[in-house]
Coordinates of C-alpha atoms (C1' of nucleotides) in Angstrom, one line a residue:
Chain A
M2 CA 5.5 -113.2 135.4
R3 CA 5.7 -113.7 139.2
A4 CA 2.8 -113.4 141.7
P5 CA 3.4 -110.9 144.5
L6 CA 5.0 -107.9 142.6
P7 CA 7.0 -106.5 145.5
R8 CA 6.9 -102.7 145.4
L9 CA 10.1 -101.8 147.1
P10 CA 10.8 -98.9 149.4
T11 CA 11.4 -95.7 147.4
P12 CA 14.5 -93.7 148.0
H13 CA 14.4 -90.2 149.3
P14 CA 12.5 -87.9 146.9
S15 CA 15.1 -85.2 147.4
R16 CA 17.3 -87.1 145.0
I17 CA 14.9 -86.6 142.1
P18 CA 16.6 -83.5 140.6
G19 CA 19.9 -85.3 140.6
L20 CA 18.4 -88.3 138.9
I21 CA 16.7 -86.2 136.3
A22 CA 19.9 -84.2 135.6
H23 CA 21.7 -87.5 134.9
L24 CA 19.3 -88.6 132.2
G25 CA 20.9 -88.2 128.8
I26 CA 17.8 -86.5 127.4
F27 CA 17.7 -83.9 130.2
S28 CA 21.4 -83.2 130.4
R29 CA 22.4 -79.5 129.9
L30 CA 19.2 -78.2 131.4
S31 CA 19.6 -75.3 133.8
E32 CA 19.1 -76.0 137.5
P33 CA 15.7 -74.3 137.7
Q34 CA 14.5 -76.2 134.7
V35 CA 15.5 -79.5 136.3
A36 CA 13.8 -78.3 139.5
E37 CA 10.6 -77.6 137.6
L38 CA 10.6 -81.0 136.0
A39 CA 11.2 -82.5 139.4
T40 CA 8.2 -80.9 141.1
D41 CA 5.8 -83.4 139.6
A42 CA 8.1 -86.3 139.1
R43 CA 7.7 -89.6 140.8
L44 CA 10.2 -92.2 141.8
S45 CA 9.4 -95.9 141.7
H46 CA 11.7 -98.6 143.0
L47 CA 10.7 -101.9 141.4
G48 CA 11.9 -105.4 142.0
R49 CA 13.2 -107.6 139.3
G50 CA 10.5 -108.9 136.9
T51 CA 8.0 -106.2 137.7
P52 CA 5.8 -105.0 134.8
V53 CA 6.1 -101.3 134.4
L54 CA 3.6 -100.7 131.5
H55 CA 1.6 -102.8 129.1
R56 CA 1.1 -102.1 125.5
G57 CA -1.8 -99.8 125.0
E58 CA -1.7 -98.2 128.4
P59 CA -1.4 -94.4 128.6
L60 CA 2.1 -93.2 129.4
P61 CA 2.2 -91.1 132.5
G62 CA 5.2 -89.3 131.2
L63 CA 8.7 -89.7 130.1
I64 CA 10.4 -92.5 132.1
G65 CA 14.0 -92.5 132.9
I66 CA 16.2 -95.0 134.6
G67 CA 18.2 -94.1 137.8
Y68 CA 19.6 -97.6 138.0
G69 CA 18.7 -101.1 136.9
L70 CA 17.6 -102.6 133.6
L71 CA 14.4 -102.5 131.6
K72 CA 13.3 -104.4 128.6
L73 CA 10.9 -103.1 126.0
A74 CA 9.1 -105.9 124.2
A75 CA 6.4 -106.5 121.6
R76 CA 4.0 -109.2 122.3
G77 CA 2.1 -111.5 120.0
V78 CA -1.5 -112.4 120.4
N79 CA -0.8 -115.4 122.6
S80 CA 2.2 -115.0 124.7
E81 CA 5.2 -115.0 122.5
E82 CA 7.2 -111.9 122.9
R83 CA 10.2 -110.2 121.2
V84 CA 12.5 -107.9 123.1
L85 CA 13.0 -104.8 121.0
R86 CA 15.2 -102.8 123.3
L87 CA 17.2 -103.0 126.5
L88 CA 17.6 -99.9 128.6
G89 CA 20.1 -99.1 131.4
A90 CA 20.9 -96.3 133.8
G91 CA 20.7 -92.8 132.4
E92 CA 18.5 -93.9 129.5
S93 CA 14.8 -93.1 129.0
F94 CA 11.9 -94.0 126.9
G95 CA 8.5 -92.7 125.9
A96 CA 9.5 -89.5 124.3
A97 CA 8.0 -90.2 120.9
S98 CA 4.8 -91.5 122.4
I99 CA 4.1 -88.6 124.8
L100 CA 4.9 -86.1 122.1
L101 CA 2.2 -87.7 119.9
G102 CA -0.2 -88.4 122.8
R103 CA -0.1 -92.1 122.0
P104 CA -0.4 -95.0 124.4
C105 CA 2.6 -97.1 125.2
P106 CA 3.5 -99.2 122.1
V107 CA 5.4 -101.9 123.9
D108 CA 5.4 -104.0 127.1
V109 CA 7.9 -102.7 129.7
V110 CA 9.3 -104.9 132.4
T111 CA 12.2 -104.6 134.8
L112 CA 15.0 -107.1 134.5
S113 CA 16.6 -106.3 137.9
D114 CA 16.0 -104.0 140.8
T115 CA 15.3 -100.8 139.1
L116 CA 14.8 -97.1 140.1
L117 CA 12.6 -95.2 137.7
V118 CA 11.8 -91.5 137.5
T119 CA 8.6 -90.5 135.8
V120 CA 8.5 -86.9 134.5
P121 CA 4.9 -86.1 133.7
T122 CA 4.0 -85.5 130.1
T123 CA 2.8 -81.9 130.7
R124 CA 6.1 -80.8 132.1
V125 CA 8.0 -82.3 129.2
L126 CA 5.7 -80.7 126.7
K127 CA 6.0 -77.3 128.4
L128 CA 9.7 -77.5 128.4
V129 CA 9.6 -78.3 124.7
D130 CA 7.5 -75.3 124.1
L131 CA 9.5 -72.9 126.2
D132 CA 13.1 -73.9 125.7
P133 CA 14.0 -74.0 122.0
K134 CA 17.4 -75.6 122.8
F135 CA 15.7 -78.4 124.6
A136 CA 13.3 -78.9 121.8
H137 CA 16.3 -79.0 119.4
R138 CA 18.0 -81.6 121.5
M139 CA 14.8 -83.6 121.7
M140 CA 14.6 -83.5 117.9
L141 CA 18.2 -84.7 117.6
A142 CA 17.5 -87.5 120.0
L143 CA 14.5 -88.6 118.0
A144 CA 16.5 -88.4 114.8
E145 CA 19.2 -90.6 116.5
R146 CA 16.7 -93.2 117.5
N147 CA 15.4 -93.1 114.0
M148 CA 18.7 -94.0 112.6
G149 CA 19.1 -96.7 115.2
L150 CA 15.8 -98.3 114.4
L151 CA 16.6 -98.2 110.7
S152 CA 19.9 -99.9 111.2
E153 CA 18.2 -102.5 113.4
L154 CA 15.7 -103.2 110.6
A155 CA 18.6 -103.6 108.1
T156 CA 20.5 -105.8 110.5
R157 CA 17.5 -108.1 110.9
A158 CA 16.9 -108.2 107.3
L159 CA 20.4 -108.9 106.1
Q160 CA 22.3 -110.7 108.8
R161 CA 22.1 -114.4 109.8
G162 CA 21.7 -115.4 113.4
I163 CA 25.4 -116.2 113.8
Q164 CA 26.4 -112.8 112.4
R165 CA 24.1 -111.0 114.8
V166 CA 25.6 -113.0 117.7
A167 CA 29.2 -112.2 116.6
C168 CA 28.2 -108.6 116.1
Y169 CA 26.7 -108.4 119.6
L170 CA 29.7 -110.0 121.3
D171 CA 32.0 -107.7 119.4
S172 CA 30.0 -104.7 120.7
L173 CA 30.3 -105.9 124.3
A174 CA 34.0 -106.6 124.0
R175 CA 36.1 -104.9 126.6
P176 CA 39.9 -105.1 126.3
L177 CA 41.6 -107.5 128.6
D178 CA 45.2 -106.9 129.8
G179 CA 46.4 -109.7 127.6
S180 CA 46.7 -108.0 124.2
E181 CA 44.6 -110.1 121.9
R182 CA 41.9 -111.4 124.2
C183 CA 38.8 -109.5 125.3
M184 CA 36.0 -110.1 127.7
A185 CA 32.3 -109.7 127.1
T186 CA 29.8 -109.9 130.0
L187 CA 26.2 -110.7 129.0
P188 CA 24.2 -108.1 130.8
V189 CA 21.0 -110.2 131.1
A190 CA 19.7 -113.7 130.9
K191 CA 20.6 -115.5 127.7
A192 CA 16.9 -116.0 126.8
V193 CA 16.5 -112.2 126.9
I194 CA 19.6 -111.6 124.8
A195 CA 18.4 -114.3 122.3
S196 CA 15.1 -112.5 122.0
R197 CA 16.9 -109.2 121.5
L198 CA 18.9 -110.8 118.7
G199 CA 15.8 -112.2 117.1
M200 CA 16.2 -115.8 118.0
K201 CA 15.2 -118.4 120.6
K202 CA 17.4 -119.3 123.5
E203 CA 18.1 -122.7 122.1
T204 CA 19.4 -121.1 118.9
L205 CA 21.6 -118.7 120.8
S206 CA 23.0 -121.6 122.8
R207 CA 23.9 -123.5 119.7
L208 CA 25.4 -120.5 117.9
L209 CA 27.6 -119.7 120.9
H210 CA 28.6 -123.3 121.0
E211 CA 29.5 -123.1 117.3
L212 CA 31.7 -120.0 117.9
A213 CA 33.3 -121.8 120.8
Q214 CA 34.0 -124.9 118.8
N215 CA 35.8 -122.8 116.2
G216 CA 38.1 -121.3 118.8
L217 CA 36.7 -117.8 118.7
I218 CA 35.3 -117.6 122.2
V219 CA 35.0 -119.4 125.5
V220 CA 31.7 -119.3 127.3
R221 CA 31.6 -119.5 131.1
G222 CA 28.1 -118.6 132.2
P223 CA 27.5 -115.0 131.4
E224 CA 31.2 -114.3 130.9
V225 CA 32.4 -114.7 127.3
E226 CA 36.1 -114.6 126.6
I227 CA 36.8 -113.5 123.1
L228 CA 39.9 -115.3 121.9
D229 CA 40.1 -113.8 118.4
R230 CA 38.3 -110.6 118.0
A231 CA 39.4 -110.0 114.4
R232 CA 38.0 -113.3 113.3
L233 CA 34.8 -112.6 115.2
A234 CA 34.4 -109.3 113.5
E235 CA 35.0 -111.0 110.2
I236 CA 32.1 -113.3 110.8
A237 CA 29.9 -110.5 111.9
Y238 CA 30.4 -108.5 108.8
R239 CA 31.0 -111.2 106.3
D240 CA 29.1 -111.7 103.1
P241 CA 27.5 -115.1 103.8
C242 CA 27.6 -116.0 100.1
S243 CA 31.2 -115.3 99.3
P244 CA 33.5 -118.3 98.7
D245 CA 35.3 -120.1 101.5
R246 CA 38.7 -118.8 102.5
Q247 CA 39.6 -122.0 104.3
A248 CA 37.4 -124.9 105.1
A249 CA 37.4 -124.2 108.8
G250 CA 34.5 -126.3 110.0
P251 CA 30.7 -125.9 110.1
L252 CA 30.9 -122.1 110.7
V253 CA 28.6 -120.6 108.0
Q254 CA 30.7 -120.9 104.9
G255 CA 32.0 -117.6 103.5
A256 CA 34.9 -115.4 104.5
S257 CA 35.0 -112.2 102.6
T258 CA 37.6 -109.8 103.7
R259 CA 36.0 -106.3 103.8
R260 CA 33.8 -104.7 106.3
P261 CA 30.6 -103.2 105.1
P262 CA 30.3 -99.6 104.1
S263 CA 28.4 -98.6 107.2
D264 CA 28.4 -99.8 110.8
P265 CA 25.5 -102.1 111.5
K266 CA 26.8 -103.1 115.0
L267 CA 24.3 -103.9 117.6
Q268 CA 24.7 -101.5 120.5
T269 CA 25.2 -102.6 124.0
L270 CA 21.8 -102.5 125.7
S271 CA 20.1 -100.7 122.9
Chain B
M2 CA 20.5 -101.7 86.9
R3 CA 20.2 -100.4 83.4
A4 CA 23.0 -98.9 81.3
P5 CA 22.2 -95.4 79.9
L6 CA 20.5 -93.7 82.9
P7 CA 18.4 -91.2 81.0
R8 CA 18.4 -87.9 82.7
L9 CA 15.0 -86.5 81.6
P10 CA 14.2 -82.9 80.9
T11 CA 13.4 -81.1 84.1
P12 CA 10.1 -79.2 84.4
H13 CA 10.0 -75.5 84.7
P14 CA 11.7 -74.3 87.9
S15 CA 8.9 -71.9 88.6
R16 CA 7.0 -74.8 89.9
I17 CA 9.4 -75.4 92.8
P18 CA 7.5 -73.5 95.5
G19 CA 4.3 -75.3 94.6
L20 CA 6.0 -78.7 94.9
I21 CA 7.6 -77.8 98.2
A22 CA 4.4 -76.6 99.6
H23 CA 2.8 -79.9 98.8
L24 CA 5.3 -81.9 100.7
G25 CA 3.8 -83.1 104.0
I26 CA 6.7 -81.9 106.0
F27 CA 6.6 -78.4 104.6
S28 CA 2.8 -78.0 104.7
R29 CA 1.6 -75.0 106.7
L30 CA 4.6 -72.9 106.0
S31 CA 4.0 -69.3 105.1
E32 CA 4.5 -68.3 101.5
P33 CA 7.8 -66.4 102.1
Q34 CA 9.1 -69.4 104.0
V35 CA 8.4 -71.6 101.1
A36 CA 10.0 -69.1 98.8
E37 CA 13.1 -69.1 100.8
L38 CA 13.4 -72.8 100.8
A39 CA 12.8 -72.7 97.1
T40 CA 15.7 -70.3 96.3
D41 CA 18.3 -73.1 96.6
A42 CA 16.1 -76.0 95.8
R43 CA 16.8 -78.2 92.7
L44 CA 14.5 -80.3 90.7
S45 CA 15.5 -83.6 89.2
H46 CA 13.3 -85.6 86.8
L47 CA 14.6 -89.1 86.8
G48 CA 13.7 -92.1 84.7
R49 CA 12.6 -95.4 86.2
G50 CA 15.4 -97.4 87.8
T51 CA 17.7 -94.5 88.3
P52 CA 19.9 -94.5 91.4
V53 CA 19.3 -91.4 93.4
L54 CA 21.8 -91.9 96.3
H55 CA 24.0 -94.7 97.5
R56 CA 24.5 -95.6 101.1
G57 CA 27.3 -93.5 102.6
E58 CA 27.0 -90.6 100.3
P59 CA 26.4 -87.2 101.8
L60 CA 22.8 -86.0 101.5
P61 CA 22.5 -82.8 99.6
G62 CA 19.4 -81.9 101.5
L63 CA 15.9 -83.0 102.3
I64 CA 14.5 -84.8 99.3
G65 CA 10.8 -84.7 98.5
I66 CA 8.8 -86.4 95.8
G67 CA 6.7 -84.3 93.4
Y68 CA 5.5 -87.4 91.6
G69 CA 6.7 -91.0 91.1
L70 CA 7.9 -93.7 93.4
L71 CA 11.2 -94.2 95.3
K72 CA 12.5 -97.2 97.1
L73 CA 14.9 -97.0 100.1
A74 CA 16.8 -100.2 100.5
A75 CA 19.6 -101.6 102.7
R76 CA 22.2 -103.6 100.8
G77 CA 24.3 -106.5 102.0
V78 CA 28.0 -106.8 101.3
N79 CA 27.5 -108.6 98.0
S80 CA 24.4 -107.5 96.2
E81 CA 21.4 -108.8 98.1
E82 CA 19.1 -105.9 99.1
R83 CA 16.1 -105.4 101.3
V84 CA 13.6 -102.8 100.6
L85 CA 13.0 -100.8 103.8
R86 CA 10.5 -98.2 102.6
L87 CA 8.5 -97.2 99.6
L88 CA 7.8 -93.5 99.1
G89 CA 5.2 -91.8 96.9
A90 CA 4.2 -88.2 95.9
G91 CA 4.2 -85.7 98.7
E92 CA 6.5 -87.8 100.9
S93 CA 10.1 -87.0 101.7
F94 CA 13.2 -88.6 103.3
G95 CA 16.5 -87.6 104.8
A96 CA 15.2 -85.4 107.7
A97 CA 16.9 -87.5 110.4
S98 CA 20.1 -87.8 108.5
I99 CA 20.5 -84.1 107.7
L100 CA 19.6 -83.0 111.2
L101 CA 22.5 -85.2 112.5
G102 CA 24.8 -84.4 109.6
R103 CA 25.0 -88.1 108.7
P104 CA 25.5 -89.6 105.3
C105 CA 22.6 -91.4 103.6
P106 CA 22.0 -94.7 105.5
V107 CA 20.3 -96.4 102.6
D108 CA 20.3 -96.9 98.8
V109 CA 17.7 -94.8 97.0
V110 CA 16.4 -95.7 93.6
T111 CA 13.4 -94.6 91.5
L112 CA 10.8 -97.2 90.6
S113 CA 9.1 -95.1 88.0
D114 CA 9.5 -91.7 86.3
T115 CA 9.9 -89.5 89.3
L116 CA 10.3 -85.8 90.0
L117 CA 12.4 -85.0 93.1
V118 CA 12.9 -81.7 94.9
T119 CA 16.0 -81.3 96.9
V120 CA 15.9 -78.6 99.6
P121 CA 19.5 -77.9 100.7
T122 CA 20.4 -78.9 104.2
T123 CA 21.3 -75.4 105.3
R124 CA 17.9 -74.0 104.4
V125 CA 16.2 -76.7 106.4
L126 CA 18.4 -76.2 109.4
K127 CA 17.9 -72.5 109.3
L128 CA 14.1 -73.0 109.2
V129 CA 14.3 -75.3 112.1
D130 CA 16.3 -72.6 114.1
L131 CA 14.1 -69.7 113.1
D132 CA 10.6 -71.1 113.2
P133 CA 9.7 -72.9 116.4
K134 CA 6.4 -74.1 114.9
F135 CA 8.3 -75.8 112.1
A136 CA 10.8 -77.3 114.5
H137 CA 7.8 -78.6 116.5
R138 CA 6.2 -80.2 113.4
M139 CA 9.6 -81.7 112.4
M140 CA 9.8 -83.2 115.9
L141 CA 6.4 -84.7 115.6
A142 CA 7.2 -86.1 112.2
L143 CA 10.3 -87.8 113.6
A144 CA 8.3 -89.1 116.5
E145 CA 5.8 -90.5 114.0
R146 CA 8.5 -92.2 112.0
N147 CA 9.8 -93.6 115.2
M148 CA 6.6 -95.3 116.0
G149 CA 6.3 -96.6 112.5
L150 CA 9.7 -98.1 112.5
L151 CA 9.1 -99.7 115.9
S152 CA 5.9 -101.3 114.7
E153 CA 7.7 -102.4 111.6
L154 CA 10.3 -104.2 113.8
A155 CA 7.5 -105.8 115.8
T156 CA 5.7 -106.9 112.7
R157 CA 8.8 -108.5 111.3
A158 CA 9.5 -110.2 114.6
L159 CA 6.1 -111.6 115.4
Q160 CA 4.3 -112.2 112.1
R161 CA 4.7 -115.0 109.6
G162 CA 5.1 -114.3 105.9
I163 CA 1.5 -115.1 105.1
Q164 CA 0.3 -112.8 107.8
R165 CA 2.4 -110.0 106.5
V166 CA 1.0 -110.6 103.0
A167 CA -2.5 -110.7 104.3
C168 CA -1.9 -107.6 106.3
Y169 CA -0.5 -105.7 103.3
L170 CA -3.3 -106.7 101.0
D171 CA -5.8 -105.6 103.7
S172 CA -4.0 -102.2 103.9
L173 CA -4.3 -101.8 100.2
A174 CA -7.9 -102.8 100.0
R175 CA -10.3 -100.3 98.4
P176 CA -14.0 -100.9 98.6
L177 CA -15.6 -102.2 95.4
D178 CA -19.2 -101.4 94.5
G179 CA -20.2 -104.9 95.3
S180 CA -20.5 -104.9 99.1
E181 CA -18.2 -107.7 100.3
R182 CA -15.5 -107.6 97.6
C183 CA -12.5 -105.2 97.5
M184 CA -9.7 -104.5 95.2
A185 CA -6.1 -104.0 95.9
T186 CA -3.6 -102.8 93.3
L187 CA 0.0 -103.7 93.9
P188 CA 1.8 -100.4 93.4
V189 CA 5.1 -101.8 92.3
A190 CA 6.6 -105.0 90.9
K191 CA 6.0 -108.1 93.0
A192 CA 9.7 -108.6 93.6
V193 CA 9.9 -105.2 95.2
I194 CA 6.8 -105.8 97.3
A195 CA 8.2 -109.2 98.4
S196 CA 11.4 -107.5 99.6
R197 CA 9.4 -104.8 101.4
L198 CA 7.5 -107.6 103.2
G199 CA 10.8 -109.4 104.1
M200 CA 10.6 -112.3 101.6
K201 CA 11.7 -113.3 98.2
K202 CA 9.5 -113.0 95.1
E203 CA 9.2 -116.8 94.9
T204 CA 7.8 -116.9 98.4
L205 CA 5.4 -114.1 97.8
S206 CA 4.2 -115.8 94.7
R207 CA 3.5 -119.0 96.7
L208 CA 1.8 -117.2 99.5
L209 CA -0.5 -115.3 97.1
H210 CA -1.3 -118.7 95.5
E211 CA -2.1 -120.1 98.9
L212 CA -4.5 -117.3 99.7
A213 CA -6.0 -117.7 96.3
Q214 CA -6.5 -121.5 96.7
N215 CA -8.3 -120.8 99.9
G216 CA -10.8 -118.6 98.1
L217 CA -9.6 -115.4 99.9
I218 CA -8.3 -113.5 96.8
V219 CA -8.0 -113.7 93.1
V220 CA -4.8 -112.5 91.5
R221 CA -4.8 -111.0 88.0
G222 CA -1.3 -109.5 87.5
P223 CA -1.0 -106.5 89.8
E224 CA -4.7 -106.4 90.5
V225 CA -5.8 -108.5 93.5
E226 CA -9.5 -109.0 94.1
I227 CA -10.2 -109.6 97.8
L228 CA -13.1 -112.0 98.0
D229 CA -13.4 -112.2 101.8
R230 CA -11.8 -109.3 103.6
A231 CA -12.9 -110.5 107.0
R232 CA -11.2 -113.8 106.7
L233 CA -8.1 -112.1 105.3
A234 CA -7.9 -109.8 108.3
E235 CA -8.3 -112.8 110.5
I236 CA -5.3 -114.5 109.0
A237 CA -3.3 -111.2 109.2
Y238 CA -3.9 -110.9 112.9
R239 CA -4.3 -114.4 114.0
D240 CA -2.2 -116.2 116.6
P241 CA -0.4 -118.7 114.5
C242 CA -0.3 -121.2 117.4
S243 CA -3.9 -121.3 118.4
P244 CA -5.9 -124.4 117.5
D245 CA -7.6 -124.9 114.1
R246 CA -11.2 -123.6 113.7
Q247 CA -11.8 -125.7 110.7
A248 CA -9.3 -127.8 108.9
A249 CA -9.5 -125.6 105.8
G250 CA -6.4 -126.6 104.0
P251 CA -2.7 -125.8 104.1
L252 CA -3.3 -122.2 105.2
V253 CA -1.2 -121.8 108.3
Q254 CA -3.2 -123.6 111.0
G255 CA -4.7 -121.3 113.6
A256 CA -7.8 -119.3 113.7
S257 CA -8.1 -117.2 116.8
T258 CA -11.0 -114.8 116.8
R259 CA -9.7 -111.5 118.2
R260 CA -7.7 -108.7 116.7
P261 CA -4.5 -107.7 118.5
P262 CA -4.6 -104.8 120.9
S263 CA -2.7 -102.4 118.6
D264 CA -2.6 -101.9 114.9
P265 CA 0.4 -103.6 113.3
K266 CA -0.8 -103.0 109.8
L267 CA 1.6 -102.3 107.1
Q268 CA 1.0 -99.0 105.6
T269 CA 0.6 -98.4 101.9
L270 CA 3.9 -97.3 100.5
S271 CA 5.5 -96.7 103.9
Chain C
dC5 C1' 18.5 -129.4 150.9
dG6 C1' 14.8 -128.5 147.6
dG7 C1' 12.7 -126.1 144.1
dA8 C1' 12.5 -122.7 140.6
dA9 C1' 14.7 -120.6 137.0
dT10 C1' 18.1 -120.9 133.6
dG11 C1' 20.7 -123.1 130.1
dT12 C1' 22.0 -127.2 127.1
dT13 C1' 21.3 -130.8 123.8
dG14 C1' 19.1 -133.9 120.4
dA15 C1' 15.3 -135.0 117.2
dT16 C1' 11.9 -133.2 114.5
dT17 C1' 9.4 -129.8 112.1
dA18 C1' 8.2 -125.2 110.1
dT19 C1' 9.4 -121.6 107.2
dA20 C1' 11.5 -119.5 103.8
dT21 C1' 15.7 -119.4 100.4
dT22 C1' 18.1 -120.9 96.5
dC23 C1' 18.6 -122.8 92.1
dA24 C1' 16.8 -123.9 87.9
dA25 C1' 13.6 -124.3 84.4
dC26 C1' 9.9 -122.5 82.4
dT27 C1' 6.0 -119.1 81.0
dG28 C1' 4.1 -114.9 80.0
dT29 C1' 4.5 -109.9 79.1
dT30 C1' 6.3 -105.8 77.3
dG31 C1' 8.6 -102.7 74.7
dT32 C1' 11.8 -102.1 70.6
dG33 C1' 13.8 -102.2 66.3
dG34 C1' 14.0 -104.4 61.9
Chain D
dC16 C1' 3.6 -106.3 62.1
dC17 C1' 6.6 -109.6 63.8
dA18 C1' 10.8 -111.2 66.0
dC19 C1' 13.4 -110.7 69.7
dA20 C1' 15.4 -109.4 73.9
dA21 C1' 14.7 -108.0 78.6
dC22 C1' 12.0 -108.2 82.2
dA23 C1' 8.5 -110.2 85.4
dG24 C1' 6.4 -113.9 87.4
dT25 C1' 5.6 -118.9 88.4
dT26 C1' 6.7 -123.5 89.7
dG27 C1' 9.3 -127.6 91.5
dA28 C1' 13.1 -129.7 94.0
dA29 C1' 16.7 -129.4 97.1
dT30 C1' 18.5 -126.8 100.9
dA31 C1' 19.3 -123.6 104.8
dT32 C1' 18.0 -121.6 108.9
dA33 C1' 15.8 -121.4 112.9
dA34 C1' 11.6 -122.9 115.8
dT35 C1' 9.6 -126.4 118.5
dC36 C1' 9.3 -130.1 121.6
dA37 C1' 11.2 -132.9 125.1
dA38 C1' 14.6 -134.4 128.1
dC39 C1' 18.2 -133.3 130.9
dA40 C1' 21.9 -130.4 133.4
dT41 C1' 23.2 -126.4 136.0
dT42 C1' 22.8 -122.5 138.7
dC43 C1' 20.7 -119.6 141.9
dC44 C1' 18.4 -118.8 146.2
dG45 C1' 15.6 -119.2 150.2

DNA sequence: CGGAATGTTGATTATATTCAACTGTTGTGG
DNA sequence: CCACAACAGTTGAATATAATCAACATTCCG
């Protein structure tokens, strides 16, 4: 936390409809529908590290991101926190809570300069009631999050730290001009990513080091060069109990050859 | 797994509408609506330990439980599995998957003699399209599961094993005539409960023993007598890093006094 | 430059898993 | 009814995995 909490100048409100229309959850709405959502909507331009909501507070509405980054985190009784989700531009949160009239279940904090749009609860509920197509899309969005949360739980339960790291890097990989190599840029501080992956920053540091020592990646600050994506994916999806293929160092031990039936990849910023 | 997979005699199909109407998700439907859902629906009476679906298989429809118990579990590449959810009579699963047209994301197995009703996907989708009220309830049900999954993730991330055990016992506690004491009956085998709580059966055994040694509970097979519910809840919700209140043995170490802001209790059979 | 935030590294400790042996329970068939 | 096999649960020792604590290095910014 930081002391002064700078509330930055807010952009021109006339941009609200455009921002709303670019949120995934409000895409495909008609222009008048967007306009109606926009009548009440508020913009907030927040500096990095600003708390947006605390757990237990009432949600003013559905909150979308124009630009910037948010983290949603659960907090223990003292101060330990676990990042549950990272959100970027075009994404939103709070749908489930406002539909049920529940308070915010997580702490929400900006991770960079961020522009938020808040569409008041009543407008969203009205839209759900009046537009069956919107209600349907909302239902599908909730179902999608459901599947995502489920796979998150499964990932946590079944994968070791190093597998989650490998998985995450694989999900960030962008092809580089050179055929084999890829790049991955860590979108936020390593401590945040560590928390998102269910570990401490020290552990993440060690695991990245271990991957580097084995020639899979090269770490330069937030830029990670992926030298051997195939082998990285193999680690990510390997059965940690299967026998060694080649004694290749201290890198876990197993090396099964098949991918798992489903796709437990961590999503970028999800 | 067991070899013969007895497919037990199925009850009279005339009971299908009654069973459907008793499922939470289909409550409040009109009689003709239930009748229409029932036209295609199939009953299956399965013996204990019968696999219902494997991960990746297509879902025939929404599956509800007339009586019995199901476990939904994620499976690693080899054979290690983690129980994600336990379902009892009146509950159902598969809603999110069939809405999105996705295959079953988990392994489903009966834990006792169980009667299942399968309502075909097309009937459910049709109902969603034709009855806005049902669509709305479905949306709320998905939102509710969302919150549940989120709190599950938070629980896993922030609570120690012994806290999850204490929490679970607290959630099972039924008042006993004697004022202070309560009873909790473990609904399924300890190994299954352990997996549901994110640990191995050996660990659960040791943690129960530890609670017993400290005079909080008495374990007699699946029956757990809760001697001091207040202290149990204190363990469940305590900050594991706060200083000791009284050096009371090997039971974690902390003893903060307040409950957490929200309610991270594990639900019975959820 | 100085200072805060961020990241790394080593030593130690906490928590839970694994493996193995053993006990108790339950249901079944002789 | 008993013997037996399959299952369920317990316990101990060794091990794996990650957290914690502390010191230090690096980067980012004003």
